XYZ file of C-alpha atoms in Angstrom:
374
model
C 65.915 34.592 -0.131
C 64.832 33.600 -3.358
C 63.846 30.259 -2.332
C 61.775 31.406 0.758
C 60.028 33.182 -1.424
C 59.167 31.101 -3.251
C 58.179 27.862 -0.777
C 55.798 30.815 1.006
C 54.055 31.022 -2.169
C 51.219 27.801 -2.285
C 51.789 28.152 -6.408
C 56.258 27.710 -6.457
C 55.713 31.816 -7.191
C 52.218 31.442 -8.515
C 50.313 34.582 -6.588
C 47.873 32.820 -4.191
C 43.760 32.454 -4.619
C 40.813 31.039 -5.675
C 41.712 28.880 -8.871
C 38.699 28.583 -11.287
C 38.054 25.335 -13.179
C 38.060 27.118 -16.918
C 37.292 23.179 -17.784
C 33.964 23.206 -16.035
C 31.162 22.946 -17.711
C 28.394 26.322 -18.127
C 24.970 25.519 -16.396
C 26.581 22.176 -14.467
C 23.325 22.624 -12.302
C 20.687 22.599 -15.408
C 20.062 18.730 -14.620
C 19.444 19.423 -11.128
C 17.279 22.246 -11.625
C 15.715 20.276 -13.848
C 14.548 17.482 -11.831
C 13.741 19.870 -8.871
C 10.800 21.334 -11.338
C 9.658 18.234 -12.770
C 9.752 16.055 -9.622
C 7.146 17.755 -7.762
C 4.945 18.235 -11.233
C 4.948 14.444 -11.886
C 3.934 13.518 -8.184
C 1.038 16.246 -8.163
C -0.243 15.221 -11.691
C 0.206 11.359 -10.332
C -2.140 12.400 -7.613
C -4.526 14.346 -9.182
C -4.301 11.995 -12.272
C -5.067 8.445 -10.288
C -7.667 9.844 -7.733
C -9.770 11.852 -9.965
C -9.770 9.250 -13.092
C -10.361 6.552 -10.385
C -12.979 7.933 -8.435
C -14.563 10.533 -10.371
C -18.299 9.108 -11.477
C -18.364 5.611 -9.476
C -20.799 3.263 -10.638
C -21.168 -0.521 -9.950
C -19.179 -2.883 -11.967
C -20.127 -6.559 -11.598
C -21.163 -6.058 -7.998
C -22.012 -9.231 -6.905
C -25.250 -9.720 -5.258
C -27.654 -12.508 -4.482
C -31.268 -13.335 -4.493
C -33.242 -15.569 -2.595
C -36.975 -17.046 -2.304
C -39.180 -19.066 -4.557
C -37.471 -21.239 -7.904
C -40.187 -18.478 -9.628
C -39.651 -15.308 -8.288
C -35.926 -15.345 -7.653
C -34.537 -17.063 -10.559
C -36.300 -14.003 -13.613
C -35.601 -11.528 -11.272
C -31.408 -12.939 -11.122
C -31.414 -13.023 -15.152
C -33.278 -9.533 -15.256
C -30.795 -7.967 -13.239
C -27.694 -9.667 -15.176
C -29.370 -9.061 -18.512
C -28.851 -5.233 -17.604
C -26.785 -3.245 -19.888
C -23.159 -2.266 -18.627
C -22.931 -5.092 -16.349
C -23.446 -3.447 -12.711
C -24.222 -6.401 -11.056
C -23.686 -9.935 -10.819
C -26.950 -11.769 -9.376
C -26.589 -15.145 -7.836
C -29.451 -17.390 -6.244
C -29.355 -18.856 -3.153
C -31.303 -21.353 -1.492
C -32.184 -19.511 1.901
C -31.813 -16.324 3.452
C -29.309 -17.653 6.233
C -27.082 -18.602 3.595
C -27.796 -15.075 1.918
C -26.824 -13.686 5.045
C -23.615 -15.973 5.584
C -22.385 -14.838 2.090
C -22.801 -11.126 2.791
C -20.851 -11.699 6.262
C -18.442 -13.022 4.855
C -17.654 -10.697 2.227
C -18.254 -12.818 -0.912
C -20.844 -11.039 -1.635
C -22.143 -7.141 -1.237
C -26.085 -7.589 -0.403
C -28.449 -10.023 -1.096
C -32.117 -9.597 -1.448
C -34.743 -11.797 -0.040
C -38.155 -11.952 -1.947
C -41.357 -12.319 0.243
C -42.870 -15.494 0.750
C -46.435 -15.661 -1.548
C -48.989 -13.950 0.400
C -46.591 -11.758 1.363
C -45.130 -7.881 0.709
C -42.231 -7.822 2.832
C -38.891 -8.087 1.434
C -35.992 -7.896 3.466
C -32.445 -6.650 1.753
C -29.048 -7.968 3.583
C -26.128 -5.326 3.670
C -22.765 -4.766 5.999
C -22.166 -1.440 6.992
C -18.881 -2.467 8.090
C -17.477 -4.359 4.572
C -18.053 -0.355 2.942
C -20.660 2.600 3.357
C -20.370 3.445 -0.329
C -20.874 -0.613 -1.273
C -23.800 -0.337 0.988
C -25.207 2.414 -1.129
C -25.177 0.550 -4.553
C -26.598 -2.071 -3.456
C -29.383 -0.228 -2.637
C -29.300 1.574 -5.824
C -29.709 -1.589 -7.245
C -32.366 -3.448 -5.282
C -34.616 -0.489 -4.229
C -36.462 0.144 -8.264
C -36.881 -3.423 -7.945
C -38.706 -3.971 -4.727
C -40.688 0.111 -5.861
C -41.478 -1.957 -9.722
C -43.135 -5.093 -7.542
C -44.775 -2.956 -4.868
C -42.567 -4.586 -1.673
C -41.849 -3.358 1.453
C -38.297 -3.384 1.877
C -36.782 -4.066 5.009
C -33.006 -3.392 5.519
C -30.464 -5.788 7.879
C -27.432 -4.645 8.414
C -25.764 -7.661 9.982
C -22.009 -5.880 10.606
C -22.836 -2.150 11.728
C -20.415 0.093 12.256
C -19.888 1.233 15.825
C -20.637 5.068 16.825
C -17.039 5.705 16.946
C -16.491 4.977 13.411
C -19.804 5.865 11.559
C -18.326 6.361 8.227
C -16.062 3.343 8.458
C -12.420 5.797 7.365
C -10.560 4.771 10.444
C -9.117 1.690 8.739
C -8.144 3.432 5.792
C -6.574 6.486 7.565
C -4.810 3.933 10.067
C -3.277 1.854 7.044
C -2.488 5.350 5.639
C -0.488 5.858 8.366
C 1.294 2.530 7.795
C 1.877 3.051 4.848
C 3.877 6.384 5.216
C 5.828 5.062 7.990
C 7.846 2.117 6.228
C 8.136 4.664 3.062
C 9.261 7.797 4.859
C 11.712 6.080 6.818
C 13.597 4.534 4.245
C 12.984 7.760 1.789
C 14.840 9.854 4.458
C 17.688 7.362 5.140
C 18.194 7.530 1.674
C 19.461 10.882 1.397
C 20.113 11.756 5.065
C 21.609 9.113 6.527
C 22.542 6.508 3.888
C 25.092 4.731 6.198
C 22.421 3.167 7.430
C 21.303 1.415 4.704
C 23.285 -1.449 4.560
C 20.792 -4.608 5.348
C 22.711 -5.564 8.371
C 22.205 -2.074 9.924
C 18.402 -1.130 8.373
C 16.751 -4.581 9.333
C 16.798 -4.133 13.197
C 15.985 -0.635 12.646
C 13.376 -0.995 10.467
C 12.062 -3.579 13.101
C 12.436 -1.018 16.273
C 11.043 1.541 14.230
C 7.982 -0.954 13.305
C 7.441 -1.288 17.067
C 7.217 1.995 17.440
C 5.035 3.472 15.229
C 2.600 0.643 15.298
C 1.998 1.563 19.191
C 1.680 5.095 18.720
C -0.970 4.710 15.865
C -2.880 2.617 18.075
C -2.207 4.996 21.256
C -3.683 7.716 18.595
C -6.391 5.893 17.220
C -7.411 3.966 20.043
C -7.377 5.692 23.268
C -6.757 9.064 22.964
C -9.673 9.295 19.613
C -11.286 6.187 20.597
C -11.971 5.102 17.473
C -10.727 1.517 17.587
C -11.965 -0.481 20.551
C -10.160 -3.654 21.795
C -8.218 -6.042 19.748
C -4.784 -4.717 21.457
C -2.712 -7.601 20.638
C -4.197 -7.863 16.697
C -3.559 -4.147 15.835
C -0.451 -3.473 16.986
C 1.093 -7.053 15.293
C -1.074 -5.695 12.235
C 0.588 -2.429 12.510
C 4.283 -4.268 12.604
C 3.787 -5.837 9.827
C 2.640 -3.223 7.881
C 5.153 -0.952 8.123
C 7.952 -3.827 8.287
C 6.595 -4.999 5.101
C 6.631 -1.692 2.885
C 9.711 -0.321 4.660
C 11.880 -3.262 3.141
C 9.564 -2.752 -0.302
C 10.885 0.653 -0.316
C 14.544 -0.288 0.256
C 14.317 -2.638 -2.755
C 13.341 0.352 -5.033
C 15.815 2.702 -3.104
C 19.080 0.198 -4.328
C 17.900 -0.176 -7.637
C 17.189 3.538 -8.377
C 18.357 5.807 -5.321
C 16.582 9.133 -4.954
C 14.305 8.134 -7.690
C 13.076 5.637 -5.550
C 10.397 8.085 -4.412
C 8.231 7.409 -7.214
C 7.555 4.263 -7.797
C 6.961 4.100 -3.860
C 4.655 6.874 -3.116
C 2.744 5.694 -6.390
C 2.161 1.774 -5.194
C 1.655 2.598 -1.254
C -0.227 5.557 -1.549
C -1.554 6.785 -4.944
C -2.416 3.334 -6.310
C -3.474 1.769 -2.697
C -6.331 3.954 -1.875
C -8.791 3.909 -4.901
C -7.979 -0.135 -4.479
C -8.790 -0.441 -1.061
C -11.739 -0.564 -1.091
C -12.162 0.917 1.603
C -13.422 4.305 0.470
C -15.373 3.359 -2.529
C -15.810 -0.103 -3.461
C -13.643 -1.859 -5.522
C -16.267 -2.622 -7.800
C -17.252 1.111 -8.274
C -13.487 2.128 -9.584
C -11.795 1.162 -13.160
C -10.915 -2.511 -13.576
C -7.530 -2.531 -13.319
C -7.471 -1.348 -9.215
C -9.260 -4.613 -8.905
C -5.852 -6.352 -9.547
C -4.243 -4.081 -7.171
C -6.357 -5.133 -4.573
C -4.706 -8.522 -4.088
C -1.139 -7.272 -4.489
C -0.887 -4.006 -3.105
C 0.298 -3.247 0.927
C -2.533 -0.711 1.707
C -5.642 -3.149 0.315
C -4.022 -5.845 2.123
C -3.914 -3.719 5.578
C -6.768 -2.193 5.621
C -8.754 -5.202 4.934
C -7.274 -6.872 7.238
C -7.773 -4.454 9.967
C -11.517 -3.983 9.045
C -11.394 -8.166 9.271
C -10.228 -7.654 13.176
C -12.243 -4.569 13.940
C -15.807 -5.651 12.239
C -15.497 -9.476 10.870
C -13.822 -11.887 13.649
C -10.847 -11.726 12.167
C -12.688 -13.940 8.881
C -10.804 -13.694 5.676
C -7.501 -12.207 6.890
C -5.121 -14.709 5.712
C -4.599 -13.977 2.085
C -4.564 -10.125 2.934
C -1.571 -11.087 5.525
C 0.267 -13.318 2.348
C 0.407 -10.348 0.547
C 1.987 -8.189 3.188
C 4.780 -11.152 3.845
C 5.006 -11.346 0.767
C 6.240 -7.642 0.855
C 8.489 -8.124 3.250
C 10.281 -11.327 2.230
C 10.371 -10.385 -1.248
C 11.828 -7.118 -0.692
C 14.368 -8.384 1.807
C 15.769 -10.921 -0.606
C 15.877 -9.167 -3.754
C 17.647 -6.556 -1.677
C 20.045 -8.967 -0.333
C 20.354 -10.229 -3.766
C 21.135 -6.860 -5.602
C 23.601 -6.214 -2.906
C 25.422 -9.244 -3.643
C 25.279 -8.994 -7.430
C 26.981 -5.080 -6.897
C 29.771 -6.019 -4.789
C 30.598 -9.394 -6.867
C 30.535 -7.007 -10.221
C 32.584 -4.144 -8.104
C 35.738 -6.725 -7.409
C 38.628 -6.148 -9.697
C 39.901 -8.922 -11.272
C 43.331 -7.992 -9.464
C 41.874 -7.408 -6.139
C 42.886 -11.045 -4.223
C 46.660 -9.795 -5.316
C 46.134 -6.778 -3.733
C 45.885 -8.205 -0.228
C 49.025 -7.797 1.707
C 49.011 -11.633 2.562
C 49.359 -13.077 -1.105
C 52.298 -10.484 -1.482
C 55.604 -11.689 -2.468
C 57.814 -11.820 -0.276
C 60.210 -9.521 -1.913
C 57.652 -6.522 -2.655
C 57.855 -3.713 -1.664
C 54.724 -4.231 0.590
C 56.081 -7.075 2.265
C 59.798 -5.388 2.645
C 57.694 -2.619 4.354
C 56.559 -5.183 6.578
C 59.293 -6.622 7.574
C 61.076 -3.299 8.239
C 58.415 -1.937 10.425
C 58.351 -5.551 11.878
């Protein structure tokens, strides 16, 4: 009787319940709570921080610019300019206005200003619409008290306009955007959803299907349902792959080396950083210096220039924006591969080869098992 009594009780006579862990530590959940306050407070101040100290009072910052026309008009009027306190421009002379205008197509240089011949009143002032609206305004800022000081006329060109469907120029930015967030929200979810499928042999192909994807809805979305991008089918959507290919394996990198943390460092580079160095918005030589580096190493710059390139430019200049996006991808993708590699060599025991049934001796325990089920 006694002993029934006792194997029905869970305890061997112990009364049965909830056992408390006296050992436990008080306010186990202060870290938590902790990082649940200060997490969202570092990514709003990040935002407000980056955009408004970016892109608060832009002003040009060596802008380069050229001037063309006679040895003795266009030569004073290029060492005026640069002679200017604070540096907002950087004046170059060229020979002729078709060169002038091949520089400004090209993107090498922001506007270019071409002084009448003698006899003359007419100046004509180069600009592309298409390589930034805001770019387009500085140079006029700079070029219009000098034609009002010598009395010219001045005619603008605008040799890459913007099409109706775009007037401001955004959709590049807003379609990179959404590149952006595509490659960093997947991974970002995976991370603490679904982190089973993290392993590179199970995230590659699905961060390549998921590529696919998104890149043809974006252009489904921005091309014929808003109708904002026209053409260039083929170009976009291989743009779009990349993209999102690119900063989806970036992410994963961060992800292994500091897990939910990884949301960071991410959402500061692709987003926060990326948009005051697009320059795309504001020109890069309107905003602080240092977002001038960031141009040439950051995912967004890279694909939004090198979707304005396809849209507006021919497809000119594109290749070192696409380097940097590879770049991305097969930097990520190795040092991932390689961090991977260094974990599991570092998680091996230095017994673990003798723990595998087949260098157990044959009179173990393991291998008498064997045998016996054998």
């Amino acid at each position: 009787m006694e002993s029934a009594e006792s194997s029905g009780s869970p305890t061997g006579g112990q009364p049965a319940g909830p056992q408390v862990d006296k050992g436990a530590p008080k306010g186990g959940n202060t870290k938590k709570y902790v990082f649940m306050v200060v997490f969202p407070f570092v990514l709003v101040m990040m935002l407000v921080g980056i955009y408004a100290g970016s892109m608060h009072a832009p002003t040009p910052r060596d802008l380069p610019v050229a001037v063309t026309g006679t040895a003795e008009q266009a030569q004073p009027l290029a060492d005026s300019l640069n002679a200017t306190g604070g540096s907002p421009v950087e004046v170059r002379v060229v020979a002729t206005a078709d060169e002038a205008r091949q520089l400004v197509h090209d993107r090498e240089i922001a506007g270019a200003l071409a002084l009448p011949a003698q006899g003359s009143d007419d100046a004509v002032l180069y600009t592309a619409q298409a390589a930034g609206a805001a770019q387009v305004q500085m140079v006029q800022s700079v070029f219009q008290p000098v034609a009002d000081a010598q009395q010219l006329t001045l005619e603008q060109q605008d040799i890459a306009p913007l099409p109706a469907s775009d007037g401001m120029g955004v959709t590049t930015l807003f379609t990179a955007i959404g590149w952006m967030l595509a490659g960093y929200m997947l991974v970002t979810v995976l991370t603490s959803g679904a982190p089973e499928l993290l392993p590179l042999r199970r995230l590659v192909p699905l961060l390549a299907g998921w590529s696919a994807l998104v890149s043809a809805l974006v252009w489904v979305i921005v091309g014929p349902l808003i109708g904002a991008i026209d053409g260039h089918v083929l170009p976009v959507l291989g743009l779009g792959w990349l993209s999102v290919f690119a900063v989806g394996l970036g992410q994963t990198l961060f992800a292994r080396l500091l897990g939910p943390l990884a949301v960071v460092p991410g959402i500061a580079l692709f987003m926060f950083l990326g948009v005051p160095a697009s320059n795309i918005m504001m020109s890069i030589h309107s905003v602080p210096g240092f977002f001038g580096f960031l141009h040439h190493v950051l995912p967004l710059p890279a694909a939004g220039e090198t979707l304005r390139s396809i849209l507006y430019f021919g497809g000119d200049g594109v290749g070192p924006h696409l380097l940097v996006l590879a770049a991305w991808a097969v930097v990520g993708l190795a040092l991932t591969a390689g961090v991977d590699l260094l974990r599991r060599r570092t998680s091996r025991g230095p017994d673990e080869a003798a723990d595998t049934p087949s260098s157990s001796p044959a009179g173990s325990p393991d291998a008498q098992g064997a045998l016996t089920s054998a």
